[in-house]
Structures are given as C-alpha cells and as structure tokens.
Tab-separated table of N, CA, C and O in Angstrom:
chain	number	residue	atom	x	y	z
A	1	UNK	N	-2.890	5.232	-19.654
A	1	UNK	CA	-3.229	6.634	-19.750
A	1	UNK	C	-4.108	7.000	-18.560
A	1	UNK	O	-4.817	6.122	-18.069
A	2	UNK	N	-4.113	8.271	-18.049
A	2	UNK	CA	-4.489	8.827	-16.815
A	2	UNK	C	-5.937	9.650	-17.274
A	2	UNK	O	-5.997	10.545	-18.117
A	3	UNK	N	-6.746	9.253	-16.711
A	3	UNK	CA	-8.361	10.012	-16.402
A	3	UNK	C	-8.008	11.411	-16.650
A	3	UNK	O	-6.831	11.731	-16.479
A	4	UNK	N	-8.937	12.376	-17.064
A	4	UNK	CA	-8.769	13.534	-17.105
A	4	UNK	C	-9.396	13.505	-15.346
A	4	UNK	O	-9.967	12.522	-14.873
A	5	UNK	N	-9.120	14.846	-14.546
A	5	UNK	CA	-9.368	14.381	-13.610
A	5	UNK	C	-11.165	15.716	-13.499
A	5	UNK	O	-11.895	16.029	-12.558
A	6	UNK	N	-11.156	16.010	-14.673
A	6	UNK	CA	-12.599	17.207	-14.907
A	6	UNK	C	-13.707	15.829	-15.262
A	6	UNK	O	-14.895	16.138	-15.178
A	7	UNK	N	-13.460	14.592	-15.585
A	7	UNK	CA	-14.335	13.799	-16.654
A	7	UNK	C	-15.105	12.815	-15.366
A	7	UNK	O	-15.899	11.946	-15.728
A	8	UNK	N	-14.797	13.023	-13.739
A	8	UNK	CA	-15.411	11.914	-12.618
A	8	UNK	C	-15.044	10.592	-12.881
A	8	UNK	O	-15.784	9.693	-12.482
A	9	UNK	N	-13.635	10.233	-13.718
A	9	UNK	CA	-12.979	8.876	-13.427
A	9	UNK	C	-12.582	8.902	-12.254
A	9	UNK	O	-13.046	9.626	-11.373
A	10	UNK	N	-11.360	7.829	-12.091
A	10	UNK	CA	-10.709	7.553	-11.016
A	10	UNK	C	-9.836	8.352	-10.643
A	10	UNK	O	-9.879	8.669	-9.454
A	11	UNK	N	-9.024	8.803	-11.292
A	11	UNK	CA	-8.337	9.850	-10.773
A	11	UNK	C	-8.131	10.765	-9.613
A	11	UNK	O	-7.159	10.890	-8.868
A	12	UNK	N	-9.295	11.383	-9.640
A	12	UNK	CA	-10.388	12.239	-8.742
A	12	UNK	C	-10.374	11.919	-7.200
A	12	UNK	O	-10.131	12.481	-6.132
A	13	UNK	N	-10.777	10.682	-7.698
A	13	UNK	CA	-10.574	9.871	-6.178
A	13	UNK	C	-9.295	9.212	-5.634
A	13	UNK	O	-9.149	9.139	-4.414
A	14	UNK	N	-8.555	8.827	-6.298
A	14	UNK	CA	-7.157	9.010	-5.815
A	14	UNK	C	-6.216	9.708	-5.287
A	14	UNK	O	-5.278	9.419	-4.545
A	15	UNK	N	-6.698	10.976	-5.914
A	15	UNK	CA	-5.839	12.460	-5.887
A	15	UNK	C	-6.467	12.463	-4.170
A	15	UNK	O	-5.781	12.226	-3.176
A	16	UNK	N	-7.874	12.785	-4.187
A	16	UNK	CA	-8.648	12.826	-2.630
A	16	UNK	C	-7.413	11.983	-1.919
A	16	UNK	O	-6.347	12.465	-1.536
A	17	UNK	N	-7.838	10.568	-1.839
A	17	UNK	CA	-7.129	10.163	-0.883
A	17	UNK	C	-5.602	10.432	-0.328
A	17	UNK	O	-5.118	10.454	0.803
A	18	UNK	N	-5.050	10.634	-1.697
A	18	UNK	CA	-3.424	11.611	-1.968
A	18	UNK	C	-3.391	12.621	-0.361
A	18	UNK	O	-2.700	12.718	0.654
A	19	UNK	N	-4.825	13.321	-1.070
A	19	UNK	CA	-4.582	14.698	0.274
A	19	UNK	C	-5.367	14.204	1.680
A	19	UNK	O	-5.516	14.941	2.656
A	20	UNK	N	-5.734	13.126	1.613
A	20	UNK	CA	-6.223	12.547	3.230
A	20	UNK	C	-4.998	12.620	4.274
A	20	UNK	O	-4.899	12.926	5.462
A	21	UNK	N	-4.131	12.203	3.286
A	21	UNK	CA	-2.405	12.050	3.974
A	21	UNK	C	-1.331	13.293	3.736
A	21	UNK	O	-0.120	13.102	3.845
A	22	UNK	N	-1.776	14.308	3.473
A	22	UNK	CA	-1.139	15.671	3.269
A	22	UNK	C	-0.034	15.147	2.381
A	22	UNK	O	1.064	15.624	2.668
A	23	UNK	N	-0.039	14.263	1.348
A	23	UNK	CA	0.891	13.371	0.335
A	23	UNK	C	1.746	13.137	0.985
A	23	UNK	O	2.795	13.782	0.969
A	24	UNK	N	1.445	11.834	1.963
A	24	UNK	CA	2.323	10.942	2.326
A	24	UNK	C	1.932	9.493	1.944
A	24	UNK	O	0.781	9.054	1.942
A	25	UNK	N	3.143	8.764	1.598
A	25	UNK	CA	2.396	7.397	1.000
A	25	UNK	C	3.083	6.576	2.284
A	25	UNK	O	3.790	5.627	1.944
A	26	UNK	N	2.991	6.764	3.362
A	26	UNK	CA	4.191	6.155	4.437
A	26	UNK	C	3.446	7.222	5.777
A	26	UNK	O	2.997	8.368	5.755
A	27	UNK	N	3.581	6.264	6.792
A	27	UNK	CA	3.065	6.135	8.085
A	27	UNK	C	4.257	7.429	8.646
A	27	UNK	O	5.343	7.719	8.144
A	28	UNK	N	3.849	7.781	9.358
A	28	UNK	CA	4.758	8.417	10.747
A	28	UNK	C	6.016	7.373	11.448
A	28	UNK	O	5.214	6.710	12.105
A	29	UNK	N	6.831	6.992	11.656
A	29	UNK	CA	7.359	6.064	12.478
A	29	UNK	C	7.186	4.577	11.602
A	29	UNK	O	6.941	4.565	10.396
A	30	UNK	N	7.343	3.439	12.365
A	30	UNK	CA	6.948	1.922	11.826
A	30	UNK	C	5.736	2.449	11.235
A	30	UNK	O	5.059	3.392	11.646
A	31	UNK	N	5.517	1.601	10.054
A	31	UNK	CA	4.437	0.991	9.473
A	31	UNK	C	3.796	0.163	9.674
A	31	UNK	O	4.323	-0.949	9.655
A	32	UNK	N	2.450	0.259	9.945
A	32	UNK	CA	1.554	-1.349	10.892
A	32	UNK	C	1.356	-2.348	9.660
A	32	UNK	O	1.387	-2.204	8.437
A	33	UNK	N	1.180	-3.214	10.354
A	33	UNK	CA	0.805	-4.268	9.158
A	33	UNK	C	-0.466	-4.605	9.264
A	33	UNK	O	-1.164	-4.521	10.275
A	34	UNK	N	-0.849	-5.097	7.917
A	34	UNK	CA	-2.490	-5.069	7.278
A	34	UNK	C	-3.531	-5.611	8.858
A	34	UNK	O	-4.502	-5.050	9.365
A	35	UNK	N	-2.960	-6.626	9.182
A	35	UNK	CA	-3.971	-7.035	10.245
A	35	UNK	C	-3.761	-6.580	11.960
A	35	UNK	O	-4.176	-7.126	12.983
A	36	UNK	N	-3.093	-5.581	11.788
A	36	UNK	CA	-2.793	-4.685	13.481
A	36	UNK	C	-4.631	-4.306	13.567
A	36	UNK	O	-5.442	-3.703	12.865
A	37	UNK	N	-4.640	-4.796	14.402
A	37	UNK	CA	-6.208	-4.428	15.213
A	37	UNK	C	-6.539	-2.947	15.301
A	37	UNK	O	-6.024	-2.221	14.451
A	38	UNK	N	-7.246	-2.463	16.119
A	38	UNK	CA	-7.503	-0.882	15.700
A	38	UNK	C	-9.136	-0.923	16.728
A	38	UNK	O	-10.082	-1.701	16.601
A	39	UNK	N	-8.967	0.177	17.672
A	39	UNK	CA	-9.956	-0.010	18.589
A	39	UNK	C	-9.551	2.267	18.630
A	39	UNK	O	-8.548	2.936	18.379
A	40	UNK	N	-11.247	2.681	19.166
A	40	UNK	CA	-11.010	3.477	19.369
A	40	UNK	C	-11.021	4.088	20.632
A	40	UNK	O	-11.919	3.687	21.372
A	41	UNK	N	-10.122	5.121	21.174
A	41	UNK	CA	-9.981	5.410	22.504
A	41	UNK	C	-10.849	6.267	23.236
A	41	UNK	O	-11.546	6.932	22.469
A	42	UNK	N	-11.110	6.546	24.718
A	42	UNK	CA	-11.934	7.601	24.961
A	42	UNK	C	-12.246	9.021	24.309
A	42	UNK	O	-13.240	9.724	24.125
A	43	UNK	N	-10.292	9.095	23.948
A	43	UNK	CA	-10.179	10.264	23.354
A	43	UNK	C	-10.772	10.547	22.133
A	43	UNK	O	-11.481	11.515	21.858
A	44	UNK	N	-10.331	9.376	21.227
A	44	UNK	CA	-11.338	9.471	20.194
A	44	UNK	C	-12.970	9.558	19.825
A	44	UNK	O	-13.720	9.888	18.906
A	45	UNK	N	-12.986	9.116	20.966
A	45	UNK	CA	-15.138	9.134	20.729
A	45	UNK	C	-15.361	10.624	21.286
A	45	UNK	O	-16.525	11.024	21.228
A	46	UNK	N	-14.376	11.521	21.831
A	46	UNK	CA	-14.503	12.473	22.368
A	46	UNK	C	-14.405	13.663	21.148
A	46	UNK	O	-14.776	14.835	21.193
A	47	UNK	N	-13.799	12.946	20.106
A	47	UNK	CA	-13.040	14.144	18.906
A	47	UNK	C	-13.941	13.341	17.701
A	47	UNK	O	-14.075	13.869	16.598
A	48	UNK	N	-14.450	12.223	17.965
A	48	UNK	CA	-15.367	12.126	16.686
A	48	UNK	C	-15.719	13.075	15.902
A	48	UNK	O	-15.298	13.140	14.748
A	49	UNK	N	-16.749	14.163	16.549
A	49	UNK	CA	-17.617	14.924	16.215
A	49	UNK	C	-16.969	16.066	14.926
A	49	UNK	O	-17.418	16.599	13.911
A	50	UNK	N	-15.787	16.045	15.605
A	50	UNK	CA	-14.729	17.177	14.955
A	50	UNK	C	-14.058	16.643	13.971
A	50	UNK	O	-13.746	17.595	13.256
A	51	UNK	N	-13.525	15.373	13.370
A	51	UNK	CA	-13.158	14.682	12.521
A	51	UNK	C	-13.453	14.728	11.535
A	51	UNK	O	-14.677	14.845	11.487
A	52	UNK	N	-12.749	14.690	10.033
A	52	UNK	CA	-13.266	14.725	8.609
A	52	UNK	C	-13.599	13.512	8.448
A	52	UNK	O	-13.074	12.572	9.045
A	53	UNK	N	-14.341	13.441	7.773
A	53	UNK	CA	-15.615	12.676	6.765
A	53	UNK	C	-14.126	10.877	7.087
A	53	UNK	O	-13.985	10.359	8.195
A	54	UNK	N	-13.677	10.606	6.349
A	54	UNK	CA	-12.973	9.624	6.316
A	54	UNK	C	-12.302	9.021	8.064
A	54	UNK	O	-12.498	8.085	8.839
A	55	UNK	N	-11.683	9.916	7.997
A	55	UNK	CA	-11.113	9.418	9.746
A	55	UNK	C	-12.343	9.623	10.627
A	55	UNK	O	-11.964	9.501	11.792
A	56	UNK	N	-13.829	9.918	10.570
A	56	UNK	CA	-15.084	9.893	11.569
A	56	UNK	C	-15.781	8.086	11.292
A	56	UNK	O	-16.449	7.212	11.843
A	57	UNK	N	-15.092	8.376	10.141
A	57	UNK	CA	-16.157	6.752	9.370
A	57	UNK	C	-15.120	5.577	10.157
A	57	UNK	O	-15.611	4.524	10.562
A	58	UNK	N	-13.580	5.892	10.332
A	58	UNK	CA	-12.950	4.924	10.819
A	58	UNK	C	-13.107	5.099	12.099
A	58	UNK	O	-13.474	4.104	12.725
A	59	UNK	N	-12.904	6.262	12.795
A	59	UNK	CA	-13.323	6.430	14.569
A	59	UNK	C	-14.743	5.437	14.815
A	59	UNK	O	-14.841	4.717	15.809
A	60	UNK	N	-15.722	5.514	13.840
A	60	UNK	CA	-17.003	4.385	14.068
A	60	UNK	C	-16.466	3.266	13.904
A	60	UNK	O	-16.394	2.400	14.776
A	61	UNK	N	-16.069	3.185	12.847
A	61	UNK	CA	-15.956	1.563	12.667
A	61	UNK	C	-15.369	1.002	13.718
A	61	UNK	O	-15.932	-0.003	14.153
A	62	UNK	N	-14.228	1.421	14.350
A	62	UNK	CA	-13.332	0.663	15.221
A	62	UNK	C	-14.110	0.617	16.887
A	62	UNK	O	-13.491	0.214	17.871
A	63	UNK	N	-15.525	1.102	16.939
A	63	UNK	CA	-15.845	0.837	18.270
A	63	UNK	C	-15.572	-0.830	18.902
A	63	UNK	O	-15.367	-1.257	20.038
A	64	UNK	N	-15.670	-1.395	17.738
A	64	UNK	CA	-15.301	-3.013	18.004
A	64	UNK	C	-13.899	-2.790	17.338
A	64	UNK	O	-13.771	-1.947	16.450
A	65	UNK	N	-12.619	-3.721	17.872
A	65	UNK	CA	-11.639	-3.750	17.101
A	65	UNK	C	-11.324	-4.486	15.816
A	65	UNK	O	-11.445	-5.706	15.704
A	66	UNK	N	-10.908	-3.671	14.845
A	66	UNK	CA	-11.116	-4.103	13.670
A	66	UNK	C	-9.365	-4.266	12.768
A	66	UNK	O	-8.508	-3.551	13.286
A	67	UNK	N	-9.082	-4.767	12.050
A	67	UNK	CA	-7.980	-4.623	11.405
A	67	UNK	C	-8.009	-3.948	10.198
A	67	UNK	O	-9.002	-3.861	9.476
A	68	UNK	N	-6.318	-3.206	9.859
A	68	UNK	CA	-6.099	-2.231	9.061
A	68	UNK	C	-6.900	-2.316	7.565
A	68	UNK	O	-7.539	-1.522	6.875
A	69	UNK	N	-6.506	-3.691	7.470
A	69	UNK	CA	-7.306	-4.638	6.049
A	69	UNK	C	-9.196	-4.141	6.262
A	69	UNK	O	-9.920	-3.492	5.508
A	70	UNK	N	-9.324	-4.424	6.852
A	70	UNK	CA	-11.191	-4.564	7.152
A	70	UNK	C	-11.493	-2.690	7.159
A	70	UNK	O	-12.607	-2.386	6.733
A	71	UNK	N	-10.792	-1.771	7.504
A	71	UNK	CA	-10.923	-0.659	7.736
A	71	UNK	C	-10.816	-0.177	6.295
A	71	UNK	O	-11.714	0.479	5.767
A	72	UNK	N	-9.651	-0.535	5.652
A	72	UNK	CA	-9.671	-0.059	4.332
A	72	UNK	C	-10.858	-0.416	3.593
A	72	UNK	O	-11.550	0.423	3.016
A	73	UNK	N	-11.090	-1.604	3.604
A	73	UNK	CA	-12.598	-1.889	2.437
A	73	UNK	C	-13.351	-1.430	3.116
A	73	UNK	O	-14.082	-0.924	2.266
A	74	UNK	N	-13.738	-1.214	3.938
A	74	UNK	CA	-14.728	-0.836	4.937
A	74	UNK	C	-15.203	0.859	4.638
A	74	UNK	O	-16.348	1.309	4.602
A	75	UNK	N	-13.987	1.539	4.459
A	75	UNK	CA	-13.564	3.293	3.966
A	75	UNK	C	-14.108	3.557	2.776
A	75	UNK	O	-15.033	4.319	2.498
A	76	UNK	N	-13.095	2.476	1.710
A	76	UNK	CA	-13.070	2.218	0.524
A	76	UNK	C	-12.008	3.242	0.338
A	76	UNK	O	-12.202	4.201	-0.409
A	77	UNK	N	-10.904	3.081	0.981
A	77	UNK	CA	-9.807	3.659	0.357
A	77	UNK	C	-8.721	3.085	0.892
A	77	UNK	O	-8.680	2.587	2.016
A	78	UNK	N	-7.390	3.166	-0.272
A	78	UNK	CA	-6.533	2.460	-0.171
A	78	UNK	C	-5.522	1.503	0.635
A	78	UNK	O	-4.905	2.146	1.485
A	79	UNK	N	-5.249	0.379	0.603
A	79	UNK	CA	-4.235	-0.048	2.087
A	79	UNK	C	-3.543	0.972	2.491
A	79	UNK	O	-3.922	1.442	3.564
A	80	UNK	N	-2.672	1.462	2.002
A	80	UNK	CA	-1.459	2.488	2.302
A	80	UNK	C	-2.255	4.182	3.112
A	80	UNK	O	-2.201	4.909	4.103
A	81	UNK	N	-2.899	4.004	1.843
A	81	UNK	CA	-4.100	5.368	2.456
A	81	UNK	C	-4.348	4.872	4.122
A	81	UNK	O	-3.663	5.386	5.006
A	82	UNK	N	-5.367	3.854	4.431
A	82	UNK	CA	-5.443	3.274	5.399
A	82	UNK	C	-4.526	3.272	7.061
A	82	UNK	O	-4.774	3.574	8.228
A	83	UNK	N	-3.082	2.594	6.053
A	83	UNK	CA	-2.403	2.670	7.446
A	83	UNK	C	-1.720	3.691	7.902
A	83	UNK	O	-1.115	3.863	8.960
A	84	UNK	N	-1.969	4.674	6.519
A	84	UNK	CA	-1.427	6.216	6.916
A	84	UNK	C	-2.537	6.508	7.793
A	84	UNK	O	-2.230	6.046	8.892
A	85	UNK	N	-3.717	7.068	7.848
A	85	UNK	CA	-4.238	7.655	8.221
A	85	UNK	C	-4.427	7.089	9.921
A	85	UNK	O	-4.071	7.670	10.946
A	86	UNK	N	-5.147	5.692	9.763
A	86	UNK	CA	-4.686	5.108	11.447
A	86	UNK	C	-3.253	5.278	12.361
A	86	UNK	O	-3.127	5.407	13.579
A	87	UNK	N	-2.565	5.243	11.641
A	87	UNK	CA	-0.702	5.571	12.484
A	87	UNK	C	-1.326	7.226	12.633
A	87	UNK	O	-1.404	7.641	13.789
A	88	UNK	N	-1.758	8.152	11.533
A	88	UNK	CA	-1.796	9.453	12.469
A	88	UNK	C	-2.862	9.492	13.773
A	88	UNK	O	-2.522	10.032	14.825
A	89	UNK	N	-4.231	8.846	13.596
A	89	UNK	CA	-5.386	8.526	14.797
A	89	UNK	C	-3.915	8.028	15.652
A	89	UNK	O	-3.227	8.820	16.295
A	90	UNK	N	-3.736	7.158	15.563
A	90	UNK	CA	-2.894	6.807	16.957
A	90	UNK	C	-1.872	7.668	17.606
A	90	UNK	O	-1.631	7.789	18.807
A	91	UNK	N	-1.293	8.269	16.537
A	91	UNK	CA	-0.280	9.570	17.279
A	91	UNK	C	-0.641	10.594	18.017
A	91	UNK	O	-0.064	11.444	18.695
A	92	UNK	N	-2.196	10.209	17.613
A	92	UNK	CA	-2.905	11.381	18.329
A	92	UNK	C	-3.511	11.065	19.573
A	92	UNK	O	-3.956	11.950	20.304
A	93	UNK	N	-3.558	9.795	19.873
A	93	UNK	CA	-4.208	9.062	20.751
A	93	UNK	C	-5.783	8.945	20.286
A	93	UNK	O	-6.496	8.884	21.287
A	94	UNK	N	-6.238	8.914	19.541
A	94	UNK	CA	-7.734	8.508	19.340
A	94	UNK	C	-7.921	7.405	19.192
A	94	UNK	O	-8.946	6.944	19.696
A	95	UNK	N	-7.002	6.499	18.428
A	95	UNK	CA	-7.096	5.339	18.350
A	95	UNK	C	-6.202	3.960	19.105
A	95	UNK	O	-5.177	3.939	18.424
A	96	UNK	N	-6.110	3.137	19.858
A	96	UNK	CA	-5.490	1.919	19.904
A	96	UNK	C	-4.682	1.359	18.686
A	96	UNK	O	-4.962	1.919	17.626
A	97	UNK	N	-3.648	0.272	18.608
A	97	UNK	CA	-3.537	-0.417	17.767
A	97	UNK	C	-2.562	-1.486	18.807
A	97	UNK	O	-1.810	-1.246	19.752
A	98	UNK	N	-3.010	-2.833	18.081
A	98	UNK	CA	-2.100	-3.600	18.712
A	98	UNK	C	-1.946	-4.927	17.909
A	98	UNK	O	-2.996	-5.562	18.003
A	99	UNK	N	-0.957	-5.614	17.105
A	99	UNK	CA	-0.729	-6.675	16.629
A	99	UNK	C	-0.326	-7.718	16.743
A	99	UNK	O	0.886	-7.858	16.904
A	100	UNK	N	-1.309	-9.009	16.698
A	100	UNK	CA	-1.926	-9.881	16.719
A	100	UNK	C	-0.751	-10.957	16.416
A	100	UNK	O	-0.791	-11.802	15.521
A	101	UNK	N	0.092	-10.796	17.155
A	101	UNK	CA	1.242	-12.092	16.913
A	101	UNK	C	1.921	-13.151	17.650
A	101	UNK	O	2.644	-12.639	18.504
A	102	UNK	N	1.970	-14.279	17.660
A	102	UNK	CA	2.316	-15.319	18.100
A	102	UNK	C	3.739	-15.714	18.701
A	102	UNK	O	4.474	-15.169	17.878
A	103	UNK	N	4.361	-16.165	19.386
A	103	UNK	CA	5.507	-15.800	20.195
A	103	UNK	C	6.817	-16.100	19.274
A	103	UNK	O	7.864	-15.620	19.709
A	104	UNK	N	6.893	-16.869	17.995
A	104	UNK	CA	7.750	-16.512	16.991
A	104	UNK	C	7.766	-15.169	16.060
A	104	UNK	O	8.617	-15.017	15.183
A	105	UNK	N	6.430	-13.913	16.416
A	105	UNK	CA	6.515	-13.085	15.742
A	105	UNK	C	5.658	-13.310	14.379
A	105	UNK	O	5.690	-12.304	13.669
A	106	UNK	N	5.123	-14.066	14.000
A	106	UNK	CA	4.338	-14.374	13.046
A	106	UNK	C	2.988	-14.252	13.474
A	106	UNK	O	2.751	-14.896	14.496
A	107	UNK	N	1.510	-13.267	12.734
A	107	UNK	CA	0.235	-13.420	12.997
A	107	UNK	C	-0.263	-14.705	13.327
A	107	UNK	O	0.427	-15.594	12.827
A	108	UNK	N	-1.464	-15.211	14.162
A	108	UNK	CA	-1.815	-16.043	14.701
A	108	UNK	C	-2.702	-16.535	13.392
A	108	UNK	O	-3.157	-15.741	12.568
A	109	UNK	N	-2.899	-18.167	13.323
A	109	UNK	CA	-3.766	-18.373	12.173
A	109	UNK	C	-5.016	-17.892	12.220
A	109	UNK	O	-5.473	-17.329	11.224
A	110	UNK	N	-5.943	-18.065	13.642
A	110	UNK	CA	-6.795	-17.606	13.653
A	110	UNK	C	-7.353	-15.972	13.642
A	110	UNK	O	-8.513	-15.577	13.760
A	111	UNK	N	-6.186	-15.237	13.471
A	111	UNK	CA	-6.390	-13.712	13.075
A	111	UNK	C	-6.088	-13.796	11.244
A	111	UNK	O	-6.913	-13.176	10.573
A	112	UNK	N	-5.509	-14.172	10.848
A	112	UNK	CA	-5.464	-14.745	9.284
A	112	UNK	C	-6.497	-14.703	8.817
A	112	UNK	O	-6.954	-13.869	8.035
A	113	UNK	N	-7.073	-15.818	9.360
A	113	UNK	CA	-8.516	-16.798	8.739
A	113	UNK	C	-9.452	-15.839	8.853
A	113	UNK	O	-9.882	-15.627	7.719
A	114	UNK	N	-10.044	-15.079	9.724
A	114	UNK	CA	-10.887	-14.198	10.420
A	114	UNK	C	-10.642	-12.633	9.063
A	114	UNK	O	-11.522	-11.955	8.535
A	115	UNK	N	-8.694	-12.526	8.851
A	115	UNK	CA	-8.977	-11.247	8.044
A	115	UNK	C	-8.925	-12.136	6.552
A	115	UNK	O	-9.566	-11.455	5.751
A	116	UNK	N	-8.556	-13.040	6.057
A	116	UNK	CA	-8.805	-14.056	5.187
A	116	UNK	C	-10.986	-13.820	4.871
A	116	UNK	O	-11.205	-13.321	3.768
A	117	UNK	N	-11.810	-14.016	5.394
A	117	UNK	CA	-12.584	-14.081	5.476
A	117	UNK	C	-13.408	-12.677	5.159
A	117	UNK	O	-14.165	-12.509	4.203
A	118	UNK	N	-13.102	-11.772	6.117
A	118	UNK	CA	-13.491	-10.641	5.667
A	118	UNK	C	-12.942	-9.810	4.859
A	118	UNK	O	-13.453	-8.692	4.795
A	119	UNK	N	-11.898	-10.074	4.117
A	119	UNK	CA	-11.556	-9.659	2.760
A	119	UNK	C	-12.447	-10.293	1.440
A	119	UNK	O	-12.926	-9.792	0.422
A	120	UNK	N	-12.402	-11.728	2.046
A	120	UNK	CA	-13.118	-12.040	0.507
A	120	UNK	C	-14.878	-11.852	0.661
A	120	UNK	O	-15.627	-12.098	-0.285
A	121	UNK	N	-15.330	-11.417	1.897
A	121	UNK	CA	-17.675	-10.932	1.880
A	121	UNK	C	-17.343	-9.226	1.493
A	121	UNK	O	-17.980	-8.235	1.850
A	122	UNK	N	-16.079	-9.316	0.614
A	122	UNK	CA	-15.993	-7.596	0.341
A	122	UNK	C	-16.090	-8.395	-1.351
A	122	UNK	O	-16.083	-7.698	-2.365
C-alpha cells in the first residue's frame, strides 16, 4: 500500500525525484553505467550558481571525479534518478563522463573495489 502523499512518508519524496527528470525513468541516448566517472566542466562551475538544489549538490560533488553509484548516495536519490539527471548535465556540457573499462570492455577491478567500498561507508 502507497503513503498518503499529505502524511510526509515516502511517497513525497519519490514523486520529487519523479519531477527532477520531467518523468523520465531513462537517460537521453545510452544509459551510463553505475560506475562511469563524472567530473565537472568549466561550463559547469560557470552555471553552478543557476542550478536547482539537486543538480548544484552534484555540480559540487564531482569537482573530484566521482561515479554515478557514489553521486547517488551522496544526493540521496535514486540510481536511475541519478543517471538521468547526469546524462542531462552532460548534454549540456556541464559535466564530463567517462567509463572506466578495461580492453575486453569489462570495468577495471580496481574501479570495482574503490565503488565496492564506497557503497558499503554509506
């Protein structure tokens, strides 16, 4: 059964993130995967200021490059929420992204271990 969404359950906050993505549950183009890095661009430190509350908190975070995984707990909103909202930063050019893979196409262990790690000090 579903929260009333008048009572400050969860709901509330789901619905929010719903409209972070103008209800899209799906990226623009490819979909990145959880550990695509994420750095922010000139452009972006330039449009910080102007940014809503959620995509300003990720324009900070990513002054160091960070992955999609670490950004979401980091937000506190959803994976999907997440890689929606970074695929639009990047369409826009504010943000970088680039993934971390090994010459068979598979993530490197040591990018694993590293998002392995900072998933579980969440």
């Amino acid at each position: 059964m579903s929260e009333d969404p008048t009572s400050g359950g969860a709901a509330p906050r789901f619905v929010r993130q719903f409209a972070l993505t103008q209800g899209r549950a799906r990226s623009h183009g490819e979909d990145l995967a959880l550990d695509t890095l994420v750095k922010i661009t000139p452009v972006g430190e330039r449009a910080l200021p102007r940014e809503m509350a959620e995509r300003a908190a990720i324009l900070r975070y990513v002054s160091s490059p960070m992955s999609i995984a670490e950004i979401s707990a980091r937000v506190g909103v959803h994976l999907g929420i997440a890689r929606v909202i970074v695929s639009d930063l990047a369409a826009a050019g504010l943000v970088a992204v680039s993934e971390a893979v090994t010459g068979d196409g598979r993530p490197d262990l040591p990018t694993l271990e590293r998002l392995l790690n900072d998933l579980q000090a969440y």
